[in-house]
């Protein structure tokens, strides 16, 4: 599911492979903390990981992070409403025990487990609206955008690479806005993005394509 970025990516084929595992070395995070996560729900989290790890278009939303486990994060990336709403729809019946997946887990066994006193509940109860899921699950990494796919004003989590990458124009638009309004950028963001992304926020220059070694 990382294939849309294979011709111009910040990740490797090995990273994309790990993104698809239930327990990978990337974050050592277990999607199945409340039983097996349904495949239709899990695919959105895999796409989320692929976007985060592979996309060269998140530069405008990179912020410094004062944390022992990351130096940078993304914050308030405007996610297209269709992407957010479909994510919520496909996960509404899945189970989880926490609203913010960035912190507060029980790591006593070496993988994340629900903390004491946190019962597993359907996503639709933990996240009553699509906006709640997209904005809260990774502590503000995403912002629910009312803009639609193709508007040039919101980031798509998934796209058909044969039609081009729609997120290039979006990144340029927001990078221009950020440069035109000093000090107006959003503060705060999720694990450390690839450092090449910083170039987009400063220069609006796409990196040369990096082949992931996949077949066409």
CSV table of C-alpha atoms in Angstrom, one decimal:
chain,number,residue,atom,x,y,z
A,1,UNK,CA,0.0,0.0,0.0
A,2,UNK,CA,3.0,2.3,-0.1
A,3,UNK,CA,3.2,1.9,-3.9
A,4,UNK,CA,1.9,5.4,-4.9
A,5,UNK,CA,5.3,6.8,-3.7
A,6,UNK,CA,7.6,4.2,-5.2
A,7,UNK,CA,9.0,6.6,-7.9
A,8,UNK,CA,9.7,9.5,-5.5
A,9,UNK,CA,9.8,8.4,-1.9
A,10,UNK,CA,11.5,9.1,1.5
A,11,UNK,CA,11.3,5.4,2.5
A,12,UNK,CA,12.8,2.1,1.3
A,13,UNK,CA,11.2,-1.1,0.2
A,14,UNK,CA,12.1,-2.6,3.5
A,15,UNK,CA,10.3,0.2,5.4
A,16,UNK,CA,7.2,-0.3,3.2
A,17,UNK,CA,7.3,-4.0,4.0
A,18,UNK,CA,7.5,-3.4,7.7
A,19,UNK,CA,4.5,-1.0,7.5
A,20,UNK,CA,2.3,-3.9,6.6
A,21,UNK,CA,3.2,-6.0,9.6
A,22,UNK,CA,1.0,-6.3,12.7
A,23,UNK,CA,4.1,-5.8,14.9
A,24,UNK,CA,6.9,-4.1,13.0
A,25,UNK,CA,10.2,-2.6,14.0
A,26,UNK,CA,9.1,0.8,12.8
A,27,UNK,CA,7.2,1.7,16.0
A,28,UNK,CA,6.9,-1.7,17.7
A,29,UNK,CA,3.2,-0.9,17.7
A,30,UNK,CA,0.5,-3.6,17.9
A,31,UNK,CA,-2.7,-2.8,15.9
A,32,UNK,CA,-4.4,-5.8,17.5
A,33,UNK,CA,-4.5,-4.4,21.0
A,34,UNK,CA,-8.2,-5.1,21.4
A,35,UNK,CA,-8.5,-8.3,19.3
A,36,UNK,CA,-7.8,-8.6,15.6
A,37,UNK,CA,-8.3,-5.3,13.8
A,38,UNK,CA,-10.5,-5.8,10.7
A,39,UNK,CA,-8.6,-5.7,7.4
A,40,UNK,CA,-10.7,-2.9,6.0
A,41,UNK,CA,-9.8,-0.8,9.0
A,42,UNK,CA,-6.2,-1.8,9.1
A,43,UNK,CA,-5.6,-0.7,5.5
A,44,UNK,CA,-6.2,2.9,6.5
A,45,UNK,CA,-3.6,2.7,9.3
A,46,UNK,CA,-1.1,1.1,6.8
A,47,UNK,CA,-1.8,3.9,4.3
A,48,UNK,CA,-1.3,6.4,7.1
A,49,UNK,CA,2.1,4.8,7.9
A,50,UNK,CA,3.0,4.8,4.2
A,51,UNK,CA,2.1,8.5,3.9
A,52,UNK,CA,4.1,9.4,6.9
A,53,UNK,CA,7.2,7.3,6.1
A,54,UNK,CA,7.3,7.7,2.3
A,55,UNK,CA,5.7,11.0,1.2
A,56,UNK,CA,8.0,13.8,0.2
A,57,UNK,CA,5.1,16.3,0.5
A,58,UNK,CA,4.7,16.8,4.2
A,59,UNK,CA,7.4,19.5,4.6
A,60,UNK,CA,5.0,22.4,5.4
A,61,UNK,CA,3.7,20.6,8.5
A,62,UNK,CA,7.0,19.5,10.0
A,63,UNK,CA,7.7,20.9,13.5
A,64,UNK,CA,10.4,20.5,16.0
A,65,UNK,CA,9.5,18.0,18.8
A,66,UNK,CA,11.0,18.2,22.3
A,67,UNK,CA,11.0,14.5,23.0
A,68,UNK,CA,13.4,11.7,23.8
A,69,UNK,CA,12.1,9.5,21.0
A,70,UNK,CA,11.8,12.0,18.1
A,71,UNK,CA,13.3,15.3,17.0
A,72,UNK,CA,10.6,16.2,14.5
A,73,UNK,CA,6.9,15.5,13.9
A,74,UNK,CA,4.1,16.5,11.6
A,75,UNK,CA,1.2,18.6,12.9
A,76,UNK,CA,-2.2,19.5,11.5
A,77,UNK,CA,-1.8,18.0,8.1
A,78,UNK,CA,-5.1,18.9,6.3
A,79,UNK,CA,-6.5,15.5,5.4
A,80,UNK,CA,-9.2,15.4,2.7
A,81,UNK,CA,-12.6,14.9,4.1
A,82,UNK,CA,-13.3,11.8,2.0
A,83,UNK,CA,-10.1,10.1,3.3
A,84,UNK,CA,-11.0,10.9,6.9
A,85,UNK,CA,-14.7,9.9,6.6
A,86,UNK,CA,-13.9,6.6,4.9
A,87,UNK,CA,-11.2,5.8,7.5
A,88,UNK,CA,-13.9,6.3,10.2
A,89,UNK,CA,-16.5,4.4,8.3
A,90,UNK,CA,-14.3,1.3,7.8
A,91,UNK,CA,-13.1,1.4,11.5
A,92,UNK,CA,-16.4,2.3,13.2
A,93,UNK,CA,-17.0,-1.3,14.4
A,94,UNK,CA,-13.3,-2.1,15.2
A,95,UNK,CA,-12.3,-2.0,18.9
A,96,UNK,CA,-9.8,0.1,20.8
A,97,UNK,CA,-9.3,1.3,24.3
A,98,UNK,CA,-7.6,4.7,23.8
A,99,UNK,CA,-8.3,8.0,22.1
A,100,UNK,CA,-4.6,9.1,21.8
A,101,UNK,CA,-2.4,6.3,20.5
A,102,UNK,CA,0.8,8.3,20.9
A,103,UNK,CA,1.1,7.8,24.6
A,104,UNK,CA,-0.3,6.2,27.7
A,105,UNK,CA,0.1,2.5,26.8
A,106,UNK,CA,1.2,-0.4,29.0
A,107,UNK,CA,4.5,-1.5,27.6
A,108,UNK,CA,5.4,-4.0,30.4
A,109,UNK,CA,5.4,-6.9,27.9
A,110,UNK,CA,7.4,-5.1,25.3
A,111,UNK,CA,4.4,-4.2,23.1
A,112,UNK,CA,1.6,-1.8,23.6
A,113,UNK,CA,-1.3,-3.1,25.7
A,114,UNK,CA,-4.4,-1.3,27.0
A,115,UNK,CA,-3.6,0.5,30.3
A,116,UNK,CA,-5.4,-0.7,33.4
A,117,UNK,CA,-9.0,0.5,33.6
A,118,UNK,CA,-9.3,1.2,29.9
A,119,UNK,CA,-11.9,-1.2,28.4
A,120,UNK,CA,-12.1,-2.0,24.7
A,121,UNK,CA,-14.9,-0.2,22.9
A,122,UNK,CA,-16.0,0.3,19.3
A,123,UNK,CA,-14.2,3.1,17.5
A,124,UNK,CA,-17.6,4.8,17.0
A,125,UNK,CA,-17.8,5.3,20.8
A,126,UNK,CA,-14.1,6.3,21.3
A,127,UNK,CA,-14.2,8.5,18.2
A,128,UNK,CA,-17.9,9.7,17.7
A,129,UNK,CA,-17.1,11.6,14.5
A,130,UNK,CA,-14.6,11.2,11.6
A,131,UNK,CA,-13.0,14.4,12.8
A,132,UNK,CA,-12.4,12.9,16.2
A,133,UNK,CA,-10.6,9.9,14.8
A,134,UNK,CA,-8.4,11.8,12.3
A,135,UNK,CA,-7.4,14.6,14.7
A,136,UNK,CA,-7.1,12.7,18.0
A,137,UNK,CA,-5.6,9.3,17.3
A,138,UNK,CA,-2.2,10.7,16.6
A,139,UNK,CA,-2.5,13.8,18.8
A,140,UNK,CA,-3.1,16.3,16.2
A,141,UNK,CA,-0.9,15.0,13.4
A,142,UNK,CA,-3.9,15.4,11.0
A,143,UNK,CA,-6.5,18.1,10.8
A,144,UNK,CA,-9.9,17.2,9.4
A,145,UNK,CA,-10.3,19.3,6.2
A,146,UNK,CA,-13.6,20.2,4.7
A,147,UNK,CA,-11.9,20.4,1.4
A,148,UNK,CA,-12.4,17.6,-1.0
A,149,UNK,CA,-10.0,15.4,-3.0
A,150,UNK,CA,-8.7,17.2,-6.1
A,151,UNK,CA,-9.2,20.6,-4.6
A,152,UNK,CA,-5.4,21.2,-4.2
A,153,UNK,CA,-6.0,22.2,-0.6
A,154,UNK,CA,-5.9,18.9,1.2
A,155,UNK,CA,-3.6,15.9,1.5
A,156,UNK,CA,-4.8,12.6,0.1
A,157,UNK,CA,-3.7,9.5,2.1
A,158,UNK,CA,-4.1,7.4,-1.1
A,159,UNK,CA,-4.0,8.2,-4.8
A,160,UNK,CA,-3.5,6.5,-8.2
A,161,UNK,CA,0.1,7.2,-9.1
A,162,UNK,CA,-0.8,6.8,-12.8
A,163,UNK,CA,-2.7,10.0,-12.5
A,164,UNK,CA,0.1,11.9,-10.8
A,165,UNK,CA,0.6,12.8,-7.2
A,166,UNK,CA,-2.0,15.4,-6.1
A,167,UNK,CA,-0.2,16.1,-2.9
A,168,UNK,CA,2.7,17.9,-4.7
A,169,UNK,CA,0.4,20.9,-5.5
A,170,UNK,CA,-1.0,20.9,-1.9
A,171,UNK,CA,2.5,21.0,-0.4
A,172,UNK,CA,3.5,23.9,-2.6
A,173,UNK,CA,0.4,25.8,-1.7
A,174,UNK,CA,0.8,25.5,2.0
A,175,UNK,CA,4.6,26.0,1.9
A,176,UNK,CA,4.0,29.3,0.0
A,177,UNK,CA,1.4,30.3,2.6
A,178,UNK,CA,3.7,29.5,5.5
A,179,UNK,CA,6.6,31.5,3.9
A,180,UNK,CA,4.2,34.4,3.2
A,181,UNK,CA,3.0,34.5,6.8
A,182,UNK,CA,6.0,34.3,9.1
A,183,UNK,CA,5.1,32.9,12.6
A,184,UNK,CA,1.7,31.7,11.5
A,185,UNK,CA,2.6,28.1,11.1
A,186,UNK,CA,1.0,25.5,13.3
A,187,UNK,CA,2.9,24.5,16.5
A,188,UNK,CA,3.4,20.7,17.5
A,189,UNK,CA,3.4,16.5,15.4
A,190,UNK,CA,4.0,12.0,15.2
A,191,UNK,CA,7.4,10.0,15.0
A,192,UNK,CA,10.3,11.5,13.0
A,193,UNK,CA,9.7,12.1,9.2
A,194,UNK,CA,12.5,11.7,6.8
A,195,UNK,CA,14.8,14.8,6.8
A,196,UNK,CA,14.4,15.4,3.1
A,197,UNK,CA,10.9,16.7,3.8
A,198,UNK,CA,12.4,19.9,5.3
A,199,UNK,CA,13.5,20.9,1.8
A,200,UNK,CA,9.9,21.3,0.7
A,201,UNK,CA,9.0,23.6,3.5
A,202,UNK,CA,12.0,25.9,2.6
A,203,UNK,CA,12.5,25.6,-1.2
A,204,UNK,CA,9.4,24.1,-2.9
A,205,UNK,CA,11.8,21.8,-4.7
A,206,UNK,CA,10.9,18.2,-5.3
A,207,UNK,CA,13.6,15.7,-4.5
A,208,UNK,CA,14.9,13.4,-7.2
A,209,UNK,CA,12.9,10.2,-7.4
A,210,UNK,CA,14.1,7.4,-5.3
A,211,UNK,CA,13.4,3.9,-6.6
A,212,UNK,CA,12.1,1.5,-4.1
A,213,UNK,CA,13.1,-1.5,-6.2
A,214,UNK,CA,9.5,-2.6,-6.9
A,215,UNK,CA,8.3,-4.0,-10.1
A,216,UNK,CA,6.0,-1.8,-12.3
